mmCIF file of C-alpha atoms in Angstrom:
data_model
loop_
_atom_site.group_PDB
_atom_site.id
_atom_site.type_symbol
_atom_site.label_atom_id
_atom_site.label_comp_id
_atom_site.label_asym_id
_atom_site.label_seq_id
_atom_site.Cartn_x
_atom_site.Cartn_y
_atom_site.Cartn_z
ATOM 1 C CA UNK A 1 9.498 41.153 -1.377
ATOM 2 C CA UNK A 2 8.655 43.355 -4.376
ATOM 3 C CA UNK A 3 4.948 43.966 -4.848
ATOM 4 C CA UNK A 4 4.707 43.329 -8.578
ATOM 5 C CA UNK A 5 0.992 44.063 -8.713
ATOM 6 C CA UNK A 6 1.525 47.704 -7.701
ATOM 7 C CA UNK A 7 4.469 48.289 -10.009
ATOM 8 C CA UNK A 8 2.854 47.852 -13.425
ATOM 9 C CA UNK A 9 3.109 50.164 -16.425
ATOM 10 C CA UNK A 10 0.819 53.131 -15.902
ATOM 11 C CA UNK A 11 -0.354 53.369 -19.515
ATOM 12 C CA UNK A 12 -1.350 49.698 -19.507
ATOM 13 C CA UNK A 13 -3.273 50.128 -16.251
ATOM 14 C CA UNK A 14 -5.012 53.261 -17.501
ATOM 15 C CA UNK A 15 -6.247 51.650 -20.701
ATOM 16 C CA UNK A 16 -7.385 48.540 -18.847
ATOM 17 C CA UNK A 17 -9.496 50.780 -16.636
ATOM 18 C CA UNK A 18 -10.903 52.666 -19.614
ATOM 19 C CA UNK A 19 -12.095 49.441 -21.278
ATOM 20 C CA UNK A 20 -13.650 48.159 -18.057
ATOM 21 C CA UNK A 21 -11.074 45.505 -17.173
ATOM 22 C CA UNK A 22 -10.788 45.063 -13.396
ATOM 23 C CA UNK A 23 -8.678 41.886 -13.471
ATOM 24 C CA UNK A 24 -5.597 42.178 -15.770
ATOM 25 C CA UNK A 25 -5.473 38.396 -16.174
ATOM 26 C CA UNK A 26 -8.834 38.600 -17.948
ATOM 27 C CA UNK A 27 -7.956 41.442 -20.303
ATOM 28 C CA UNK A 28 -8.392 39.151 -23.329
ATOM 29 C CA UNK A 29 -12.130 39.139 -22.543
ATOM 30 C CA UNK A 30 -12.086 42.874 -23.342
ATOM 31 C CA UNK A 31 -10.078 42.590 -26.561
ATOM 32 C CA UNK A 32 -12.783 44.074 -28.785
ATOM 33 C CA UNK A 33 -13.109 47.125 -26.559
ATOM 34 C CA UNK A 34 -9.320 47.364 -26.282
ATOM 35 C CA UNK A 35 -8.811 47.407 -30.050
ATOM 36 C CA UNK A 36 -11.570 50.003 -30.465
ATOM 37 C CA UNK A 37 -10.135 52.291 -27.783
ATOM 38 C CA UNK A 38 -9.608 55.816 -29.173
ATOM 39 C CA UNK A 39 -7.453 58.718 -28.002
ATOM 40 C CA UNK A 40 -9.794 61.665 -27.423
ATOM 41 C CA UNK A 41 -9.549 65.194 -26.075
ATOM 42 C CA UNK A 42 -10.903 63.862 -22.775
ATOM 43 C CA UNK A 43 -8.279 61.150 -22.241
ATOM 44 C CA UNK A 44 -5.235 62.387 -24.167
ATOM 45 C CA UNK A 45 -3.591 64.281 -21.294
ATOM 46 C CA UNK A 46 -3.972 61.369 -18.861
ATOM 47 C CA UNK A 47 -2.561 58.956 -21.454
ATOM 48 C CA UNK A 48 0.422 61.198 -22.158
ATOM 49 C CA UNK A 49 1.119 61.632 -18.434
ATOM 50 C CA UNK A 50 1.027 57.853 -17.944
ATOM 51 C CA UNK A 51 3.347 57.320 -20.917
ATOM 52 C CA UNK A 52 5.788 59.925 -19.609
ATOM 53 C CA UNK A 53 5.861 58.292 -16.172
ATOM 54 C CA UNK A 54 6.495 54.899 -17.763
ATOM 55 C CA UNK A 55 9.273 56.427 -19.883
ATOM 56 C CA UNK A 56 11.114 57.631 -16.780
ATOM 57 C CA UNK A 57 10.865 54.210 -15.158
ATOM 58 C CA UNK A 58 12.079 52.401 -18.282
ATOM 59 C CA UNK A 59 14.933 54.894 -18.608
ATOM 60 C CA UNK A 60 16.159 53.934 -15.144
ATOM 61 C CA UNK A 61 16.004 50.252 -16.077
ATOM 62 C CA UNK A 62 18.053 50.960 -19.176
ATOM 63 C CA UNK A 63 20.613 53.163 -17.418
ATOM 64 C CA UNK A 64 21.043 50.713 -14.540
ATOM 65 C CA UNK A 65 21.432 47.773 -16.900
ATOM 66 C CA UNK A 66 23.968 49.600 -19.063
ATOM 67 C CA UNK A 67 26.043 50.770 -16.102
ATOM 68 C CA UNK A 68 26.067 47.303 -14.524
ATOM 69 C CA UNK A 69 27.540 46.034 -17.801
ATOM 70 C CA UNK A 70 30.080 48.883 -17.932
ATOM 71 C CA UNK A 71 31.174 48.134 -14.377
ATOM 72 C CA UNK A 72 31.632 44.434 -15.123
ATOM 73 C CA UNK A 73 33.580 45.048 -18.334
ATOM 74 C CA UNK A 74 35.923 47.499 -16.628
ATOM 75 C CA UNK A 75 36.816 44.659 -14.218
ATOM 76 C CA UNK A 76 37.343 42.122 -17.006
ATOM 77 C CA UNK A 77 34.000 40.282 -16.952
ATOM 78 C CA UNK A 78 32.241 40.048 -20.290
ATOM 79 C CA UNK A 79 29.638 37.263 -20.412
ATOM 80 C CA UNK A 80 26.762 38.729 -18.391
ATOM 81 C CA UNK A 81 27.758 42.174 -19.656
ATOM 82 C CA UNK A 82 26.936 41.103 -23.218
ATOM 83 C CA UNK A 83 23.460 40.035 -22.079
ATOM 84 C CA UNK A 84 22.889 43.238 -20.133
ATOM 85 C CA UNK A 85 23.983 45.468 -23.009
ATOM 86 C CA UNK A 86 21.448 43.750 -25.234
ATOM 87 C CA UNK A 87 18.707 44.381 -22.656
ATOM 88 C CA UNK A 88 19.787 48.019 -22.330
ATOM 89 C CA UNK A 89 19.113 48.430 -26.059
ATOM 90 C CA UNK A 90 15.626 46.987 -25.559
ATOM 91 C CA UNK A 91 14.865 49.447 -22.750
ATOM 92 C CA UNK A 92 16.240 52.473 -24.591
ATOM 93 C CA UNK A 93 14.241 51.643 -27.714
ATOM 94 C CA UNK A 94 11.104 51.614 -25.576
ATOM 95 C CA UNK A 95 12.133 55.015 -24.219
ATOM 96 C CA UNK A 96 12.599 56.313 -27.745
ATOM 97 C CA UNK A 97 9.110 55.142 -28.667
ATOM 98 C CA UNK A 98 7.699 57.001 -25.674
ATOM 99 C CA UNK A 99 9.551 60.183 -26.608
ATOM 100 C CA UNK A 100 7.800 60.047 -29.978
ATOM 101 C CA UNK A 101 4.415 59.424 -28.361
ATOM 102 C CA UNK A 102 4.202 55.650 -28.848
ATOM 103 C CA UNK A 103 3.147 53.527 -25.902
ATOM 104 C CA UNK A 104 3.551 49.749 -25.955
ATOM 105 C CA UNK A 105 0.489 47.971 -24.561
ATOM 106 C CA UNK A 106 -0.632 44.359 -24.475
ATOM 107 C CA UNK A 107 -3.875 42.462 -24.922
ATOM 108 C CA UNK A 108 -3.211 38.884 -25.996
ATOM 109 C CA UNK A 109 -0.579 40.386 -28.292
ATOM 110 C CA UNK A 110 1.711 43.412 -28.476
ATOM 111 C CA UNK A 111 0.294 46.743 -29.636
ATOM 112 C CA UNK A 112 1.432 50.327 -29.914
ATOM 113 C CA UNK A 113 -0.807 53.276 -29.153
ATOM 114 C CA UNK A 114 0.213 56.630 -30.605
ATOM 115 C CA UNK A 115 -0.992 59.361 -28.276
ATOM 116 C CA UNK A 116 -2.622 61.365 -31.057
ATOM 117 C CA UNK A 117 -6.257 62.339 -31.326
ATOM 118 C CA UNK A 118 -8.238 59.609 -33.074
ATOM 119 C CA UNK A 119 -5.543 56.942 -32.727
ATOM 120 C CA UNK A 120 -6.312 53.379 -31.647
ATOM 121 C CA UNK A 121 -4.045 50.434 -30.693
ATOM 122 C CA UNK A 122 -2.124 48.886 -33.600
ATOM 123 C CA UNK A 123 -1.116 45.213 -33.366
ATOM 124 C CA UNK A 124 2.604 44.759 -33.987
ATOM 125 C CA UNK A 125 3.398 41.083 -33.446
ATOM 126 C CA UNK A 126 2.329 38.006 -35.356
ATOM 127 C CA UNK A 127 3.396 39.033 -38.839
ATOM 128 C CA UNK A 128 6.678 38.576 -40.686
ATOM 129 C CA UNK A 129 9.654 40.900 -41.026
ATOM 130 C CA UNK A 130 12.708 40.161 -43.144
ATOM 131 C CA UNK A 131 11.479 36.586 -43.533
ATOM 132 C CA UNK A 132 11.107 35.893 -39.794
ATOM 133 C CA UNK A 133 8.051 35.815 -37.590
ATOM 134 C CA UNK A 134 7.640 38.848 -35.372
ATOM 135 C CA UNK A 135 7.022 37.499 -31.876
ATOM 136 C CA UNK A 136 8.074 38.222 -28.319
ATOM 137 C CA UNK A 137 8.872 41.560 -26.725
ATOM 138 C CA UNK A 138 12.368 41.943 -28.125
ATOM 139 C CA UNK A 139 11.804 41.041 -31.769
ATOM 140 C CA UNK A 140 8.605 43.063 -31.789
ATOM 141 C CA UNK A 141 10.392 46.074 -30.296
ATOM 142 C CA UNK A 142 13.081 45.884 -32.980
ATOM 143 C CA UNK A 143 10.388 45.543 -35.649
ATOM 144 C CA UNK A 144 8.571 48.640 -34.351
ATOM 145 C CA UNK A 145 11.815 50.606 -34.393
ATOM 146 C CA UNK A 146 12.645 49.593 -37.939
ATOM 147 C CA UNK A 147 9.064 50.257 -39.090
ATOM 148 C CA UNK A 148 8.717 53.689 -37.488
ATOM 149 C CA UNK A 149 12.293 55.032 -37.410
ATOM 150 C CA UNK A 150 14.236 52.901 -39.885
ATOM 151 C CA UNK A 151 14.396 55.433 -42.686
ATOM 152 C CA UNK A 152 16.203 58.017 -40.569
ATOM 153 C CA UNK A 153 18.294 56.027 -38.074
ATOM 154 C CA UNK A 154 22.045 55.689 -38.478
ATOM 155 C CA UNK A 155 21.766 52.347 -36.653
ATOM 156 C CA UNK A 156 20.263 50.774 -39.763
ATOM 157 C CA UNK A 157 22.679 52.407 -42.201
ATOM 158 C CA UNK A 158 25.358 49.730 -41.923
ATOM 159 C CA UNK A 159 25.954 46.196 -40.628
ATOM 160 C CA UNK A 160 28.214 44.236 -38.296
ATOM 161 C CA UNK A 161 29.565 41.110 -39.994
ATOM 162 C CA UNK A 162 26.677 41.193 -42.498
ATOM 163 C CA UNK A 163 24.045 41.554 -39.746
ATOM 164 C CA UNK A 164 22.047 44.593 -38.666
ATOM 165 C CA UNK A 165 23.309 45.804 -35.288
ATOM 166 C CA UNK A 166 20.276 44.566 -33.359
ATOM 167 C CA UNK A 167 20.447 41.132 -34.963
ATOM 168 C CA UNK A 168 24.169 40.948 -34.253
ATOM 169 C CA UNK A 169 23.677 41.880 -30.609
ATOM 170 C CA UNK A 170 20.807 39.413 -30.294
ATOM 171 C CA UNK A 171 23.027 36.652 -31.702
ATOM 172 C CA UNK A 172 25.800 37.556 -29.246
ATOM 173 C CA UNK A 173 23.370 37.483 -26.337
ATOM 174 C CA UNK A 174 21.840 34.155 -27.435
ATOM 175 C CA UNK A 175 25.324 32.692 -27.734
ATOM 176 C CA UNK A 176 26.086 33.494 -24.106
ATOM 177 C CA UNK A 177 22.624 32.444 -22.909
ATOM 178 C CA UNK A 178 22.049 29.287 -24.890
ATOM 179 C CA UNK A 179 24.772 28.125 -27.282
ATOM 180 C CA UNK A 180 27.946 28.202 -25.193
ATOM 181 C CA UNK A 181 28.412 25.473 -22.598
ATOM 182 C CA UNK A 182 30.235 27.791 -20.177
ATOM 183 C CA UNK A 183 30.946 31.472 -19.679
ATOM 184 C CA UNK A 184 34.201 32.639 -21.226
ATOM 185 C CA UNK A 185 35.770 34.082 -18.068
ATOM 186 C CA UNK A 186 38.596 34.500 -17.252
ATOM 187 C CA UNK A 187 39.143 35.065 -20.993
ATOM 188 C CA UNK A 188 38.378 38.567 -22.190
ATOM 189 C CA UNK A 189 38.137 38.577 -25.969
ATOM 190 C CA UNK A 190 34.779 40.086 -26.893
ATOM 191 C CA UNK A 191 35.640 43.745 -26.221
ATOM 192 C CA UNK A 192 38.835 45.624 -27.007
ATOM 193 C CA UNK A 193 41.356 44.545 -24.349
ATOM 194 C CA UNK A 194 42.401 48.072 -23.346
ATOM 195 C CA UNK A 195 38.932 48.822 -22.029
ATOM 196 C CA UNK A 196 39.608 46.941 -18.784
ATOM 197 C CA UNK A 197 42.889 48.716 -18.129
ATOM 198 C CA UNK A 198 43.074 51.774 -15.864
ATOM 199 C CA UNK A 199 41.354 54.661 -17.624
ATOM 200 C CA UNK A 200 40.292 52.386 -20.472
ATOM 201 C CA UNK A 201 36.533 52.561 -19.972
ATOM 202 C CA UNK A 202 36.603 56.356 -19.670
ATOM 203 C CA UNK A 203 38.698 56.577 -22.826
ATOM 204 C CA UNK A 204 36.433 54.407 -24.937
ATOM 205 C CA UNK A 205 33.112 55.809 -23.716
ATOM 206 C CA UNK A 206 34.456 59.323 -24.380
ATOM 207 C CA UNK A 207 35.598 58.168 -27.826
ATOM 208 C CA UNK A 208 32.165 56.776 -28.688
ATOM 209 C CA UNK A 209 30.431 59.949 -27.530
ATOM 210 C CA UNK A 210 32.828 62.116 -29.544
ATOM 211 C CA UNK A 211 32.380 60.198 -32.804
ATOM 212 C CA UNK A 212 29.736 61.990 -34.916
ATOM 213 C CA UNK A 213 30.115 59.495 -37.775
ATOM 214 C CA UNK A 214 29.094 56.591 -35.521
ATOM 215 C CA UNK A 215 31.831 54.381 -36.957
ATOM 216 C CA UNK A 216 32.219 52.340 -33.755
ATOM 217 C CA UNK A 217 28.566 51.273 -33.898
ATOM 218 C CA UNK A 218 29.444 48.727 -36.572
ATOM 219 C CA UNK A 219 32.723 47.302 -35.241
ATOM 220 C CA UNK A 220 32.524 43.911 -33.520
ATOM 221 C CA UNK A 221 34.567 44.762 -30.420
ATOM 222 C CA UNK A 222 32.732 48.047 -29.879
ATOM 223 C CA UNK A 223 29.160 47.550 -31.118
ATOM 224 C CA UNK A 224 27.622 46.176 -27.919
ATOM 225 C CA UNK A 225 28.875 49.116 -25.846
ATOM 226 C CA UNK A 226 28.485 51.832 -28.472
ATOM 227 C CA UNK A 227 24.916 51.074 -29.624
ATOM 228 C CA UNK A 228 23.107 51.388 -26.255
ATOM 229 C CA UNK A 229 25.239 54.448 -25.479
ATOM 230 C CA UNK A 230 24.142 56.005 -28.778
ATOM 231 C CA UNK A 231 20.524 55.277 -27.875
ATOM 232 C CA UNK A 232 20.987 56.649 -24.350
ATOM 233 C CA UNK A 233 22.240 59.926 -25.805
ATOM 234 C CA UNK A 234 19.412 60.075 -28.336
ATOM 235 C CA UNK A 235 16.760 59.270 -25.749
ATOM 236 C CA UNK A 236 17.931 62.051 -23.419
ATOM 237 C CA UNK A 237 17.788 64.549 -26.273
ATOM 238 C CA UNK A 238 14.329 63.407 -27.359
ATOM 239 C CA UNK A 239 13.013 63.373 -23.796
ATOM 240 C CA UNK A 240 13.939 67.033 -23.451
ATOM 241 C CA UNK A 241 12.681 68.253 -26.797
ATOM 242 C CA UNK A 242 9.495 66.192 -27.082
ATOM 243 C CA UNK A 243 8.334 65.386 -23.550
ATOM 244 C CA UNK A 244 9.898 68.253 -21.619
ATOM 245 C CA UNK A 245 11.448 65.580 -19.398
ATOM 246 C CA UNK A 246 14.761 67.129 -18.396
ATOM 247 C CA UNK A 247 15.689 64.797 -15.525
ATOM 248 C CA UNK A 248 14.016 61.383 -15.809
ATOM 249 C CA UNK A 249 15.851 60.007 -12.747
ATOM 250 C CA UNK A 250 14.959 60.604 -9.134
ATOM 251 C CA UNK A 251 17.813 61.666 -6.859
ATOM 252 C CA UNK A 252 18.056 58.262 -5.177
ATOM 253 C CA UNK A 253 18.130 56.522 -8.556
ATOM 254 C CA UNK A 254 20.896 58.791 -9.786
ATOM 255 C CA UNK A 255 22.844 58.169 -6.571
ATOM 256 C CA UNK A 256 22.627 54.404 -7.041
ATOM 257 C CA UNK A 257 24.012 54.743 -10.565
ATOM 258 C CA UNK A 258 26.920 56.865 -9.347
ATOM 259 C CA UNK A 259 27.722 54.164 -6.781
ATOM 260 C CA UNK A 260 27.779 51.538 -9.535
ATOM 261 C CA UNK A 261 30.151 53.657 -11.627
ATOM 262 C CA UNK A 262 32.803 53.696 -8.908
ATOM 263 C CA UNK A 263 36.124 52.497 -10.274
ATOM 264 C CA UNK A 264 35.184 52.855 -13.945
ATOM 265 C CA UNK A 265 36.474 56.427 -14.280
ATOM 266 C CA UNK A 266 33.040 57.509 -15.508
ATOM 267 C CA UNK A 267 31.911 58.649 -12.065
ATOM 268 C CA UNK A 268 33.823 61.870 -12.723
ATOM 269 C CA UNK A 269 32.986 62.282 -16.415
ATOM 270 C CA UNK A 270 30.699 65.255 -16.975
ATOM 271 C CA UNK A 271 30.202 64.107 -20.582
ATOM 272 C CA UNK A 272 28.776 60.772 -19.481
ATOM 273 C CA UNK A 273 26.944 61.945 -16.365
ATOM 274 C CA UNK A 274 25.079 64.596 -18.357
ATOM 275 C CA UNK A 275 23.339 61.715 -20.130
ATOM 276 C CA UNK A 276 21.850 60.589 -16.820
ATOM 277 C CA UNK A 277 20.786 63.813 -15.128
ATOM 278 C CA UNK A 278 21.006 67.560 -15.761
#
């Protein structure tokens, strides 16, 4: 059985220790100290190391989730794939935050901590954004992205059926999870039908990666696959340039992803595999 107590985010654990919290379930008792925590010359390196380690772990979660969806789609299964692609976006956004020095930490609410001298935790949930309350990990993550990166990101430059890409993907995921009485299988109507034919997945993933305009990001039958792939590519680039993290995956992790890719055509694609490991 997985030992969840020993597999927590390193940045969260480090800050809890710094504010004197021995029992994570009682962190709210230390909220005043938590909110007054400051990045200093003495703790900055340790904080950045913890954030970088967390980033590698989250990257694996994102890559595994995305590839599980790719594998399912290539075999004609779409329902759980839609859910997994949405979660892959969530993980890759967290990776992107880390690449830019933002850690996500919690203390009776969701905060970000920028690993810059003099910075303290900033509360991110509880307010309103575009008329809706910002609450929960996913909506708060999207809010942070739009707040910190929205002006420069192509992902917010257009819409899918009058919705921003993240909202559209969230609606698709909630439809599968909550609104539809049954999964759609054996029907396959959410993605372009050719993607489950022999060589189809390789063709479309290569097409998305070779499209500098990002036009497929905003098309209904392509958005859910193209958006997390776009983020995967961006995260790998930012990891290298900002964190010096050239290979975020351990060898055994990379091997497990290659096994999952079997039969998709991507197991032999240098273009795609370069996004996972140098």
